[in-house]
GROMACS .gro file of C-alpha atoms in nm:
model
  139
    1MET     CA    1   1.532   2.483   0.404
    2TYR     CA    2   1.201   2.322   0.497
    3ALA     CA    3   0.877   2.427   0.661
    4ILE     CA    4   0.580   2.265   0.829
    5VAL     CA    5   0.269   2.423   0.683
    6GLU     CA    6  -0.104   2.365   0.725
    7ILE     CA    7  -0.277   2.304   0.391
    8ALA     CA    8  -0.649   2.224   0.371
    9GLY     CA    9  -0.667   2.123   0.738
   10GLN     CA   10  -0.361   1.893   0.735
   11GLN     CA   11   0.003   1.959   0.821
   12PHE     CA   12   0.278   1.886   0.568
   13LYS     CA   13   0.657   1.905   0.581
   14VAL     CA   14   0.751   2.080   0.257
   15SER     CA   15   1.065   2.199   0.083
   16LYS     CA   16   1.138   2.361  -0.252
   17ASP     CA   17   1.045   2.158  -0.566
   18LEU     CA   18   0.851   1.897  -0.365
   19LYS     CA   19   0.531   1.751  -0.513
   20VAL     CA   20   0.255   1.702  -0.260
   21TYR     CA   21  -0.096   1.552  -0.281
   22VAL     CA   22  -0.342   1.751  -0.067
   23ASN     CA   23  -0.719   1.751  -0.022
   24ARG     CA   24  -0.899   1.915  -0.316
   25LEU     CA   25  -0.832   2.288  -0.347
   26THR     CA   26  -1.067   2.528  -0.525
   27ASN     CA   27  -0.790   2.683  -0.737
   28GLU     CA   28  -0.766   2.607  -1.110
   29GLU     CA   29  -0.489   2.397  -1.264
   30GLY     CA   30  -0.180   2.604  -1.340
   31SER     CA   31  -0.266   2.878  -1.090
   32LYS     CA   32  -0.043   2.979  -0.802
   33VAL     CA   33  -0.153   2.959  -0.440
   34THR     CA   34   0.003   3.095  -0.119
   35PHE     CA   35  -0.023   2.931   0.223
   36ASP     CA   36   0.027   3.169   0.516
   37LYS     CA   37  -0.020   2.926   0.805
   38VAL     CA   38   0.347   2.825   0.850
   39LEU     CA   39   0.392   2.648   1.185
   40LEU     CA   40   0.769   2.581   1.178
   41LEU     CA   41   1.051   2.710   0.963
   42ASP     CA   42   1.403   2.560   0.942
   43ASP     CA   43   1.666   2.767   0.762
   44ASN     CA   44   1.991   2.562   0.767
   45GLY     CA   45   1.967   2.474   1.136
   46THR     CA   46   1.797   2.796   1.251
   47ILE     CA   47   1.453   2.685   1.367
   48THR     CA   48   1.169   2.932   1.405
   49LEU     CA   49   0.854   2.820   1.584
   50GLY     CA   50   0.520   2.990   1.554
   51ALA     CA   51   0.267   3.044   1.826
   52PRO     CA   52   0.058   2.907   1.654
   53ALA     CA   53   0.178   3.044   1.315
   54ILE     CA   54   0.479   3.250   1.207
   55GLU     CA   55   0.379   3.601   1.105
   56GLY     CA   56   0.517   3.708   0.769
   57ALA     CA   57   0.618   3.358   0.658
   58SER     CA   58   0.451   3.197   0.358
   59VAL     CA   59   0.481   2.906   0.118
   60GLU     CA   60   0.415   2.953  -0.254
   61ALA     CA   61   0.292   2.662  -0.463
   62LYS     CA   62   0.156   2.588  -0.809
   63VAL     CA   63  -0.145   2.365  -0.873
   64LEU     CA   64  -0.045   2.090  -1.117
   65GLN     CA   65  -0.362   1.883  -1.149
   66HIS     CA   66  -0.684   1.769  -0.982
   67LEU     CA   67  -0.731   1.394  -0.954
   68LYS     CA   68  -0.890   1.114  -0.754
   69GLY     CA   69  -0.691   0.895  -0.517
   70ASP     CA   70  -0.688   0.517  -0.491
   71LYS     CA   71  -1.009   0.341  -0.391
   72VAL     CA   72  -1.054   0.292  -0.018
   73ILE     CA   73  -1.268  -0.006   0.085
   74ILE     CA   74  -1.474   0.014   0.403
   75PHE     CA   75  -1.590  -0.330   0.525
   76LYS     CA   76  -1.810  -0.364   0.832
   77LYS     CA   77  -1.896  -0.697   0.991
   78LYS     CA   78  -2.059  -0.816   1.310
   79ARG     CA   79  -1.967  -1.173   1.386
   80ARG     CA   80  -2.236  -1.438   1.428
   81LYS     CA   81  -2.508  -1.194   1.320
   82GLY     CA   82  -2.490  -1.227   0.943
   83TYR     CA   83  -2.418  -0.856   0.905
   84LYS     CA   84  -2.172  -0.758   0.633
   85LYS     CA   85  -2.151  -0.416   0.468
   86ARG     CA   86  -1.908  -0.326   0.192
   87ASN     CA   87  -1.862   0.035   0.087
   88GLY     CA   88  -1.588   0.248  -0.061
   89HIS     CA   89  -1.489   0.581  -0.205
   90ARG     CA   90  -1.213   0.764  -0.393
   91GLN     CA   91  -1.081   1.080  -0.230
   92TYR     CA   92  -1.060   1.399  -0.437
   93LEU     CA   93  -0.700   1.526  -0.438
   94THR     CA   94  -0.493   1.811  -0.580
   95GLN     CA   95  -0.128   1.773  -0.677
   96ILE     CA   96   0.081   2.082  -0.602
   97VAL     CA   97   0.451   2.163  -0.638
   98ILE     CA   98   0.621   2.389  -0.383
   99GLU     CA   99   0.792   2.678  -0.561
  100GLY     CA  100   0.934   2.870  -0.268
  101ILE     CA  101   0.942   2.932   0.106
  102THR     CA  102   0.974   3.284   0.241
  103GLY     CA  103   1.031   3.340   0.610
  104VAL     CA  104   1.038   3.677   0.778
  105GLY     CA  105   0.915   3.567   1.120
  106THR     CA  106   1.106   3.575   1.447
  107LYS     CA  107   1.107   3.337   1.739
  108LYS     CA  108   0.819   3.391   1.982
  109ALA     CA  109   0.970   3.257   2.304
  110ALA     CA  110   0.926   3.580   2.501
  111PRO     CA  111   0.548   3.551   2.555
  112LYS     CA  112   0.591   3.202   2.697
  113LYS     CA  113   0.844   3.327   2.953
  114ALA     CA  114   0.612   3.608   3.055
  115ALA     CA  115   0.330   3.358   3.102
  116ALA     CA  116   0.558   3.141   3.320
  117GLU     CA  117   0.638   3.438   3.546
  118THR     CA  118   0.270   3.512   3.603
  119THR     CA  119   0.200   3.152   3.705
  120GLU     CA  120   0.477   3.170   3.967
  121GLU     CA  121   0.316   3.479   4.118
  122VAL     CA  122  -0.018   3.301   4.138
  123GLU     CA  123   0.131   2.997   4.310
  124ALA     CA  124   0.311   3.195   4.582
  125PRO     CA  125  -0.002   3.327   4.764
  126LYS     CA  126  -0.152   2.977   4.769
  127LYS     CA  127   0.145   2.850   4.971
  128LYS     CA  128   0.109   3.131   5.224
  129VAL     CA  129  -0.256   3.048   5.270
  130ALA     CA  130  -0.172   2.684   5.328
  131LYS     CA  131   0.084   2.774   5.598
  132ALA     CA  132  -0.168   2.998   5.770
  133LYS     CA  133  -0.422   2.715   5.782
  134LYS     CA  134  -0.165   2.480   5.936
  135GLU     CA  135  -0.087   2.735   6.210
  136ASP     CA  136  -0.458   2.774   6.289
  137THR     CA  137  -0.503   2.399   6.329
  138GLN     CA  138  -0.207   2.371   6.570
  139GLU     CA  139  -0.344   2.634   6.812
   0.00000   0.00000   0.00000
């Protein structure tokens, strides 16, 4: 069983007992956190898609530690101008471990079909108007 969940503005594919590095969370080390924005849920081949998120589905995780990532070097240069700029930073990260995935949501394909039917109704009158204009130009 796996899920695609949005954590701190980024999407991650997670499964049980997986360790993930995410952007810094405000929770303390050792505390549990729940993510409700589950976008996709796969339960042994049964895929549930959210529109945009699955209602009732959640991912539970435990905060292991807060740390800083590797140094990222930013180097800017404009050729033949003598311009060189070197800068860098270390991103603040949080390491979490996924403890469980709970999914209660259902597939939401019905609203998309209803939306498709309404677009067909809108397109039909446009064709009639076009035929009427062609008849007027022939007379």
